[in-house]
Amino acid sequence: MDHYTLLTRCIAEFIGTAIMVALGNGSVANVELKGTKGFHGGWVLIGFGYGIGVMIPAMMFATISGAQINPAMTLALAFTNQFPWHEVLPYIVAQLLGATVGQIAVVLTYKPYYDKTTNCECVLGTFATIDSARSYLNGFINELIGTFLLVLGALAMTADKLDPRADFIALGFLVMCLVISFGGPTGPALNPARDIMPRIVHAFCPFKNKGGSHWKYSWVPIVAPIIGATLAAILYKAIY
């Protein structure tokens, strides 16, 4: 990473986050939107989409930027002095912009199927998260635990640096497992950029059946992942 300029690393974060959101939310769109080839394909299909959607940019850009592609991870590393604070804002801006572009790619690809889908909750689910029980507390707990496990696992699996590609394959399986195991209540986000920027895109899309963007819930997938990621980074650094 030290061989690359901050601009180059931010470009990697931008592209990596765009790929992650496009592949992840693209898999949700394929399952949830009426008329697609994967319509009603099931939650496992979404798990695969998000797991591989994280694995691919990690394998592409980890040696350049660290492939954090998640503001919660960036902040957690900074809070534990594993990432310089003066680079936090550029990284997060790149991640937010990447998430926006990735979601726009999903919208452009699936536009005819958005027009066919009348269930506004299914439409919103291809952009952002909500809690199925309509409980902010349940959503917060779900996002916190899920992100805690994600960051703890990511730090532990990539620490030895002996075989990075194997590490990133394992990271993809971890994300897949988290989506399948902890995805029922909220989605889940596990990443503020993956939720807030697609939610903003949703607010501006002119779909006739899109419904509301559920802004009252939007703070949960921002705050809970940051806390979960920070706790995981603190625990990992304290023990190892």
PDB file of C-alpha atoms in Angstrom:
ATOM      1  CA  MET A   1       0.000   0.000   0.000  1.00  0.00           C
ATOM      2  CA  ASP A   2       2.869   2.378   0.736  1.00  0.00           C
ATOM      3  CA  HIS A   3       3.908   2.201  -2.921  1.00  0.00           C
ATOM      4  CA  TYR A   4       0.704   3.875  -4.076  1.00  0.00           C
ATOM      5  CA  THR A   5      -0.396   7.487  -3.772  1.00  0.00           C
ATOM      6  CA  LEU A   6      -3.458   8.395  -1.728  1.00  0.00           C
ATOM      7  CA  LEU A   7      -5.286   9.256  -4.964  1.00  0.00           C
ATOM      8  CA  THR A   8      -4.558   5.835  -6.449  1.00  0.00           C
ATOM      9  CA  ARG A   9      -5.722   4.112  -3.275  1.00  0.00           C
ATOM     10  CA  CYS A  10      -8.915   6.176  -3.194  1.00  0.00           C
ATOM     11  CA  ILE A  11      -9.631   5.246  -6.809  1.00  0.00           C
ATOM     12  CA  ALA A  12      -9.232   1.597  -5.804  1.00  0.00           C
ATOM     13  CA  GLU A  13     -11.670   2.120  -2.916  1.00  0.00           C
ATOM     14  CA  PHE A  14     -14.108   3.832  -5.267  1.00  0.00           C
ATOM     15  CA  ILE A  15     -14.034   1.037  -7.844  1.00  0.00           C
ATOM     16  CA  GLY A  16     -14.007  -1.696  -5.215  1.00  0.00           C
ATOM     17  CA  THR A  17     -17.047  -0.315  -3.394  1.00  0.00           C
ATOM     18  CA  ALA A  18     -18.883   0.189  -6.679  1.00  0.00           C
ATOM     19  CA  ILE A  19     -18.280  -3.442  -7.624  1.00  0.00           C
ATOM     20  CA  MET A  20     -19.376  -4.668  -4.198  1.00  0.00           C
ATOM     21  CA  VAL A  21     -22.651  -2.728  -4.271  1.00  0.00           C
ATOM     22  CA  ALA A  22     -23.357  -3.566  -7.916  1.00  0.00           C
ATOM     23  CA  LEU A  23     -22.837  -7.305  -7.410  1.00  0.00           C
ATOM     24  CA  GLY A  24     -24.475  -7.407  -3.982  1.00  0.00           C
ATOM     25  CA  ASN A  25     -27.559  -5.322  -4.632  1.00  0.00           C
ATOM     26  CA  GLY A  26     -27.672  -6.727  -8.147  1.00  0.00           C
ATOM     27  CA  SER A  27     -28.231 -10.164  -6.645  1.00  0.00           C
ATOM     28  CA  VAL A  28     -31.014  -8.732  -4.465  1.00  0.00           C
ATOM     29  CA  ALA A  29     -32.629  -7.153  -7.523  1.00  0.00           C
ATOM     30  CA  ASN A  30     -32.405 -10.446  -9.413  1.00  0.00           C
ATOM     31  CA  VAL A  31     -34.297 -12.220  -6.624  1.00  0.00           C
ATOM     32  CA  GLU A  32     -36.803  -9.531  -5.632  1.00  0.00           C
ATOM     33  CA  LEU A  33     -37.864  -7.848  -8.864  1.00  0.00           C
ATOM     34  CA  LYS A  34     -40.721  -9.321 -10.875  1.00  0.00           C
ATOM     35  CA  GLY A  35     -39.857 -10.877 -14.218  1.00  0.00           C
ATOM     36  CA  THR A  36     -36.124 -11.399 -13.772  1.00  0.00           C
ATOM     37  CA  LYS A  37     -34.464 -14.750 -14.463  1.00  0.00           C
ATOM     38  CA  GLY A  38     -33.768 -15.116 -10.752  1.00  0.00           C
ATOM     39  CA  PHE A  39     -37.148 -13.977  -9.442  1.00  0.00           C
ATOM     40  CA  HIS A  40     -37.882 -15.725  -6.126  1.00  0.00           C
ATOM     41  CA  GLY A  41     -34.475 -17.414  -6.354  1.00  0.00           C
ATOM     42  CA  GLY A  42     -34.102 -17.389  -2.587  1.00  0.00           C
ATOM     43  CA  TRP A  43     -31.907 -15.897   0.092  1.00  0.00           C
ATOM     44  CA  VAL A  44     -28.954 -18.210  -0.622  1.00  0.00           C
ATOM     45  CA  LEU A  45     -28.631 -16.598  -4.057  1.00  0.00           C
ATOM     46  CA  ILE A  46     -28.318 -13.209  -2.363  1.00  0.00           C
ATOM     47  CA  GLY A  47     -25.763 -14.655   0.046  1.00  0.00           C
ATOM     48  CA  PHE A  48     -23.655 -15.817  -2.889  1.00  0.00           C
ATOM     49  CA  GLY A  49     -24.022 -12.455  -4.591  1.00  0.00           C
ATOM     50  CA  TYR A  50     -22.826 -10.479  -1.597  1.00  0.00           C
ATOM     51  CA  GLY A  51     -20.116 -12.940  -0.587  1.00  0.00           C
ATOM     52  CA  ILE A  52     -18.546 -12.968  -4.020  1.00  0.00           C
ATOM     53  CA  GLY A  53     -19.325  -9.262  -4.379  1.00  0.00           C
ATOM     54  CA  VAL A  54     -16.950  -8.601  -1.470  1.00  0.00           C
ATOM     55  CA  MET A  55     -14.395 -11.245  -2.441  1.00  0.00           C
ATOM     56  CA  ILE A  56     -13.816  -9.951  -5.982  1.00  0.00           C
ATOM     57  CA  PRO A  57     -12.840  -6.341  -5.123  1.00  0.00           C
ATOM     58  CA  ALA A  58     -10.797  -7.640  -2.163  1.00  0.00           C
ATOM     59  CA  MET A  59      -8.762  -9.799  -4.543  1.00  0.00           C
ATOM     60  CA  MET A  60      -8.478  -6.932  -7.019  1.00  0.00           C
ATOM     61  CA  PHE A  61      -7.498  -4.080  -4.729  1.00  0.00           C
ATOM     62  CA  ALA A  62      -6.304  -5.331  -1.328  1.00  0.00           C
ATOM     63  CA  THR A  63      -2.653  -4.888  -2.264  1.00  0.00           C
ATOM     64  CA  ILE A  64      -3.372  -1.337  -3.434  1.00  0.00           C
ATOM     65  CA  SER A  65      -5.725   0.203  -0.867  1.00  0.00           C
ATOM     66  CA  GLY A  66      -6.394  -2.592   1.599  1.00  0.00           C
ATOM     67  CA  ALA A  67      -9.831  -3.023  -0.026  1.00  0.00           C
ATOM     68  CA  GLN A  68     -11.573  -1.670   3.052  1.00  0.00           C
ATOM     69  CA  ILE A  69     -14.630  -0.709   0.899  1.00  0.00           C
ATOM     70  CA  ASN A  70     -16.501   0.031   4.129  1.00  0.00           C
ATOM     71  CA  PRO A  71     -16.467   3.259   6.193  1.00  0.00           C
ATOM     72  CA  ALA A  72     -17.023   1.206   9.358  1.00  0.00           C
ATOM     73  CA  MET A  73     -13.811  -0.711   8.694  1.00  0.00           C
ATOM     74  CA  THR A  74     -11.906   2.481   7.860  1.00  0.00           C
ATOM     75  CA  LEU A  75     -13.035   4.204  11.066  1.00  0.00           C
ATOM     76  CA  ALA A  76     -12.394   1.113  13.184  1.00  0.00           C
ATOM     77  CA  LEU A  77      -8.818   0.878  11.919  1.00  0.00           C
ATOM     78  CA  ALA A  78      -8.300   4.587  12.558  1.00  0.00           C
ATOM     79  CA  PHE A  79      -9.741   4.391  16.093  1.00  0.00           C
ATOM     80  CA  THR A  80      -7.237   1.605  16.883  1.00  0.00           C
ATOM     81  CA  ASN A  81      -4.283   3.430  15.272  1.00  0.00           C
ATOM     82  CA  GLN A  82      -4.023   0.953  12.405  1.00  0.00           C
ATOM     83  CA  PHE A  83      -4.882   3.535   9.744  1.00  0.00           C
ATOM     84  CA  PRO A  84      -3.873   7.224   9.534  1.00  0.00           C
ATOM     85  CA  TRP A  85      -6.624   9.660  10.472  1.00  0.00           C
ATOM     86  CA  HIS A  86      -5.696  12.127   7.739  1.00  0.00           C
ATOM     87  CA  GLU A  87      -6.627   9.497   5.130  1.00  0.00           C
ATOM     88  CA  VAL A  88      -9.985   8.578   6.661  1.00  0.00           C
ATOM     89  CA  LEU A  89     -12.074  11.274   4.965  1.00  0.00           C
ATOM     90  CA  PRO A  90     -10.666  10.678   1.448  1.00  0.00           C
ATOM     91  CA  TYR A  91     -11.236   6.935   1.824  1.00  0.00           C
ATOM     92  CA  ILE A  92     -14.803   7.363   3.053  1.00  0.00           C
ATOM     93  CA  VAL A  93     -15.669   9.866   0.313  1.00  0.00           C
ATOM     94  CA  ALA A  94     -14.338   7.402  -2.275  1.00  0.00           C
ATOM     95  CA  GLN A  95     -16.389   4.596  -0.734  1.00  0.00           C
ATOM     96  CA  LEU A  96     -19.568   6.684  -0.673  1.00  0.00           C
ATOM     97  CA  LEU A  97     -19.163   7.747  -4.294  1.00  0.00           C
ATOM     98  CA  GLY A  98     -18.392   4.168  -5.310  1.00  0.00           C
ATOM     99  CA  ALA A  99     -21.531   2.904  -3.588  1.00  0.00           C
ATOM    100  CA  THR A 100     -23.564   5.501  -5.485  1.00  0.00           C
ATOM    101  CA  VAL A 101     -22.173   4.453  -8.857  1.00  0.00           C
ATOM    102  CA  GLY A 102     -22.633   0.767  -8.045  1.00  0.00           C
ATOM    103  CA  GLN A 103     -26.298   1.328  -7.189  1.00  0.00           C
ATOM    104  CA  ILE A 104     -26.892   3.397 -10.305  1.00  0.00           C
ATOM    105  CA  ALA A 105     -25.516   0.461 -12.315  1.00  0.00           C
ATOM    106  CA  VAL A 106     -28.123  -1.795 -10.676  1.00  0.00           C
ATOM    107  CA  VAL A 107     -30.918   0.665 -11.482  1.00  0.00           C
ATOM    108  CA  LEU A 108     -29.887   0.971 -15.123  1.00  0.00           C
ATOM    109  CA  THR A 109     -29.609  -2.791 -15.518  1.00  0.00           C
ATOM    110  CA  TYR A 110     -32.908  -3.660 -13.851  1.00  0.00           C
ATOM    111  CA  LYS A 111     -35.029  -0.677 -14.887  1.00  0.00           C
ATOM    112  CA  PRO A 112     -37.666  -2.733 -16.813  1.00  0.00           C
ATOM    113  CA  TYR A 113     -38.135  -5.007 -13.799  1.00  0.00           C
ATOM    114  CA  TYR A 114     -38.466  -2.120 -11.368  1.00  0.00           C
ATOM    115  CA  ASP A 115     -41.347  -0.954 -13.560  1.00  0.00           C
ATOM    116  CA  LYS A 116     -43.048  -4.366 -13.259  1.00  0.00           C
ATOM    117  CA  THR A 117     -42.631  -4.696  -9.486  1.00  0.00           C
ATOM    118  CA  THR A 118     -45.554  -3.390  -7.413  1.00  0.00           C
ATOM    119  CA  ASN A 119     -44.269  -4.363  -3.955  1.00  0.00           C
ATOM    120  CA  CYS A 120     -42.535  -1.211  -2.722  1.00  0.00           C
ATOM    121  CA  GLU A 121     -40.715  -3.103   0.052  1.00  0.00           C
ATOM    122  CA  CYS A 122     -39.144  -5.395  -2.532  1.00  0.00           C
ATOM    123  CA  VAL A 123     -38.047  -2.331  -4.489  1.00  0.00           C
ATOM    124  CA  LEU A 124     -36.495  -0.684  -1.421  1.00  0.00           C
ATOM    125  CA  GLY A 125     -34.761  -3.953  -0.521  1.00  0.00           C
ATOM    126  CA  THR A 126     -32.693  -3.730  -3.690  1.00  0.00           C
ATOM    127  CA  PHE A 127     -31.324  -0.401  -2.450  1.00  0.00           C
ATOM    128  CA  ALA A 128     -31.209  -0.295   1.347  1.00  0.00           C
ATOM    129  CA  THR A 129     -32.121  -2.189   4.511  1.00  0.00           C
ATOM    130  CA  ILE A 130     -35.059  -2.191   6.890  1.00  0.00           C
ATOM    131  CA  ASP A 131     -35.826  -4.286   9.949  1.00  0.00           C
ATOM    132  CA  SER A 132     -38.387  -6.980   9.191  1.00  0.00           C
ATOM    133  CA  ALA A 133     -39.835  -6.731  12.713  1.00  0.00           C
ATOM    134  CA  ARG A 134     -40.078  -2.929  12.412  1.00  0.00           C
ATOM    135  CA  SER A 135     -37.842  -2.701  15.486  1.00  0.00           C
ATOM    136  CA  TYR A 136     -34.994  -0.228  15.567  1.00  0.00           C
ATOM    137  CA  LEU A 137     -33.502  -2.102  18.532  1.00  0.00           C
ATOM    138  CA  ASN A 138     -33.590  -5.442  16.730  1.00  0.00           C
ATOM    139  CA  GLY A 139     -32.074  -3.857  13.638  1.00  0.00           C
ATOM    140  CA  PHE A 140     -29.348  -2.193  15.687  1.00  0.00           C
ATOM    141  CA  ILE A 141     -28.429  -5.436  17.477  1.00  0.00           C
ATOM    142  CA  ASN A 142     -28.402  -7.350  14.199  1.00  0.00           C
ATOM    143  CA  GLU A 143     -26.170  -4.839  12.429  1.00  0.00           C
ATOM    144  CA  LEU A 144     -23.825  -4.497  15.395  1.00  0.00           C
ATOM    145  CA  ILE A 145     -23.280  -8.236  15.863  1.00  0.00           C
ATOM    146  CA  GLY A 146     -22.989  -8.887  12.141  1.00  0.00           C
ATOM    147  CA  THR A 147     -20.411  -6.144  11.581  1.00  0.00           C
ATOM    148  CA  PHE A 148     -18.508  -7.189  14.712  1.00  0.00           C
ATOM    149  CA  LEU A 149     -18.154 -10.712  13.311  1.00  0.00           C
ATOM    150  CA  LEU A 150     -17.267  -9.394   9.860  1.00  0.00           C
ATOM    151  CA  VAL A 151     -14.461  -7.122  11.036  1.00  0.00           C
ATOM    152  CA  LEU A 152     -13.097  -9.540  13.632  1.00  0.00           C
ATOM    153  CA  GLY A 153     -13.017 -12.274  11.011  1.00  0.00           C
ATOM    154  CA  ALA A 154     -11.489 -10.038   8.357  1.00  0.00           C
ATOM    155  CA  LEU A 155      -8.705  -8.834  10.661  1.00  0.00           C
ATOM    156  CA  ALA A 156      -7.899 -12.340  11.877  1.00  0.00           C
ATOM    157  CA  MET A 157      -7.939 -13.979   8.452  1.00  0.00           C
ATOM    158  CA  THR A 158      -5.753 -11.384   6.740  1.00  0.00           C
ATOM    159  CA  ALA A 159      -3.244 -10.832   9.550  1.00  0.00           C
ATOM    160  CA  ASP A 160      -0.555 -13.344   8.527  1.00  0.00           C
ATOM    161  CA  LYS A 161      -0.316 -12.077   4.906  1.00  0.00           C
ATOM    162  CA  LEU A 162       1.076 -15.479   3.859  1.00  0.00           C
ATOM    163  CA  ASP A 163      -1.501 -16.242   1.185  1.00  0.00           C
ATOM    164  CA  PRO A 164      -3.639 -13.138   0.540  1.00  0.00           C
ATOM    165  CA  ARG A 165      -5.776 -14.705  -2.175  1.00  0.00           C
ATOM    166  CA  ALA A 166      -6.803 -17.569   0.093  1.00  0.00           C
ATOM    167  CA  ASP A 167      -7.581 -15.018   2.809  1.00  0.00           C
ATOM    168  CA  PHE A 168      -9.916 -13.109   0.493  1.00  0.00           C
ATOM    169  CA  ILE A 169     -11.696 -16.265  -0.628  1.00  0.00           C
ATOM    170  CA  ALA A 170     -12.308 -17.026   3.047  1.00  0.00           C
ATOM    171  CA  LEU A 171     -13.506 -13.434   3.540  1.00  0.00           C
ATOM    172  CA  GLY A 172     -16.034 -13.929   0.761  1.00  0.00           C
ATOM    173  CA  PHE A 173     -17.347 -17.051   2.472  1.00  0.00           C
ATOM    174  CA  LEU A 174     -17.552 -15.151   5.757  1.00  0.00           C
ATOM    175  CA  VAL A 175     -19.712 -12.442   4.165  1.00  0.00           C
ATOM    176  CA  MET A 176     -21.827 -15.091   2.476  1.00  0.00           C
ATOM    177  CA  CYS A 177     -22.346 -16.858   5.783  1.00  0.00           C
ATOM    178  CA  LEU A 178     -23.198 -13.617   7.584  1.00  0.00           C
ATOM    179  CA  VAL A 179     -25.802 -12.715   4.970  1.00  0.00           C
ATOM    180  CA  ILE A 180     -27.343 -16.185   5.163  1.00  0.00           C
ATOM    181  CA  SER A 181     -27.125 -16.479   8.969  1.00  0.00           C
ATOM    182  CA  PHE A 182     -27.814 -12.898  10.085  1.00  0.00           C
ATOM    183  CA  GLY A 183     -29.568 -11.547   7.005  1.00  0.00           C
ATOM    184  CA  GLY A 184     -33.115 -12.375   8.037  1.00  0.00           C
ATOM    185  CA  PRO A 185     -33.830  -9.387  10.296  1.00  0.00           C
ATOM    186  CA  THR A 186     -32.385  -6.496   8.245  1.00  0.00           C
ATOM    187  CA  GLY A 187     -30.732  -7.422   5.007  1.00  0.00           C
ATOM    188  CA  PRO A 188     -28.081  -6.835   6.371  1.00  0.00           C
ATOM    189  CA  ALA A 189     -25.948  -3.750   5.597  1.00  0.00           C
ATOM    190  CA  LEU A 190     -22.775  -4.300   7.692  1.00  0.00           C
ATOM    191  CA  ASN A 191     -21.509  -1.227   5.875  1.00  0.00           C
ATOM    192  CA  PRO A 192     -22.746   2.390   6.091  1.00  0.00           C
ATOM    193  CA  ALA A 193     -21.822   3.192   2.475  1.00  0.00           C
ATOM    194  CA  ARG A 194     -23.703   0.160   1.170  1.00  0.00           C
ATOM    195  CA  ASP A 195     -26.903   1.484   2.787  1.00  0.00           C
ATOM    196  CA  ILE A 196     -26.934   5.271   2.875  1.00  0.00           C
ATOM    197  CA  MET A 197     -25.882   6.031  -0.702  1.00  0.00           C
ATOM    198  CA  PRO A 198     -28.232   3.507  -2.361  1.00  0.00           C
ATOM    199  CA  ARG A 199     -30.987   4.880  -0.088  1.00  0.00           C
ATOM    200  CA  ILE A 200     -30.283   8.351  -1.468  1.00  0.00           C
ATOM    201  CA  VAL A 201     -30.381   6.959  -5.013  1.00  0.00           C
ATOM    202  CA  HIS A 202     -33.739   5.349  -4.166  1.00  0.00           C
ATOM    203  CA  ALA A 203     -35.093   8.702  -3.012  1.00  0.00           C
ATOM    204  CA  PHE A 204     -34.364  10.231  -6.425  1.00  0.00           C
ATOM    205  CA  CYS A 205     -35.501   7.340  -8.629  1.00  0.00           C
ATOM    206  CA  PRO A 206     -38.840   7.993 -10.383  1.00  0.00           C
ATOM    207  CA  PHE A 207     -40.256   4.480  -9.928  1.00  0.00           C
ATOM    208  CA  LYS A 208     -44.029   4.605  -9.622  1.00  0.00           C
ATOM    209  CA  ASN A 209     -44.149   1.804  -7.013  1.00  0.00           C
ATOM    210  CA  LYS A 210     -41.029   2.602  -5.023  1.00  0.00           C
ATOM    211  CA  GLY A 211     -42.729   3.815  -1.828  1.00  0.00           C
ATOM    212  CA  GLY A 212     -40.786   5.718   0.822  1.00  0.00           C
ATOM    213  CA  SER A 213     -37.055   5.508   1.515  1.00  0.00           C
ATOM    214  CA  HIS A 214     -37.629   4.770   5.226  1.00  0.00           C
ATOM    215  CA  TRP A 215     -35.337   7.561   6.420  1.00  0.00           C
ATOM    216  CA  LYS A 216     -36.280   7.141  10.089  1.00  0.00           C
ATOM    217  CA  TYR A 217     -34.407   3.840  10.089  1.00  0.00           C
ATOM    218  CA  SER A 218     -31.422   5.048   8.051  1.00  0.00           C
ATOM    219  CA  TRP A 219     -29.241   5.897  11.068  1.00  0.00           C
ATOM    220  CA  VAL A 220     -29.218   2.273  12.261  1.00  0.00           C
ATOM    221  CA  PRO A 221     -27.088   0.820   9.423  1.00  0.00           C
ATOM    222  CA  ILE A 222     -24.694   3.739   9.869  1.00  0.00           C
ATOM    223  CA  VAL A 223     -24.189   3.847  13.639  1.00  0.00           C
ATOM    224  CA  ALA A 224     -24.450   0.138  14.493  1.00  0.00           C
ATOM    225  CA  PRO A 225     -21.815  -1.050  11.964  1.00  0.00           C
ATOM    226  CA  ILE A 226     -19.373   1.638  13.091  1.00  0.00           C
ATOM    227  CA  ILE A 227     -19.740   0.594  16.737  1.00  0.00           C
ATOM    228  CA  GLY A 228     -19.569  -3.118  15.884  1.00  0.00           C
ATOM    229  CA  ALA A 229     -16.497  -2.680  13.700  1.00  0.00           C
ATOM    230  CA  THR A 230     -14.714  -0.552  16.309  1.00  0.00           C
ATOM    231  CA  LEU A 231     -15.398  -3.057  19.096  1.00  0.00           C
ATOM    232  CA  ALA A 232     -14.061  -5.852  16.894  1.00  0.00           C
ATOM    233  CA  ALA A 233     -10.887  -3.915  16.056  1.00  0.00           C
ATOM    234  CA  ILE A 234     -10.312  -3.055  19.717  1.00  0.00           C
ATOM    235  CA  LEU A 235     -10.790  -6.685  20.771  1.00  0.00           C
ATOM    236  CA  TYR A 236      -8.529  -8.017  18.033  1.00  0.00           C
ATOM    237  CA  LYS A 237      -5.750  -5.554  18.822  1.00  0.00           C
ATOM    238  CA  ALA A 238      -6.029  -6.189  22.582  1.00  0.00           C
ATOM    239  CA  ILE A 239      -5.755  -9.956  22.208  1.00  0.00           C
ATOM    240  CA  TYR A 240      -3.396 -10.355  19.268  1.00  0.00           C
TER     241      TYR A 240
END
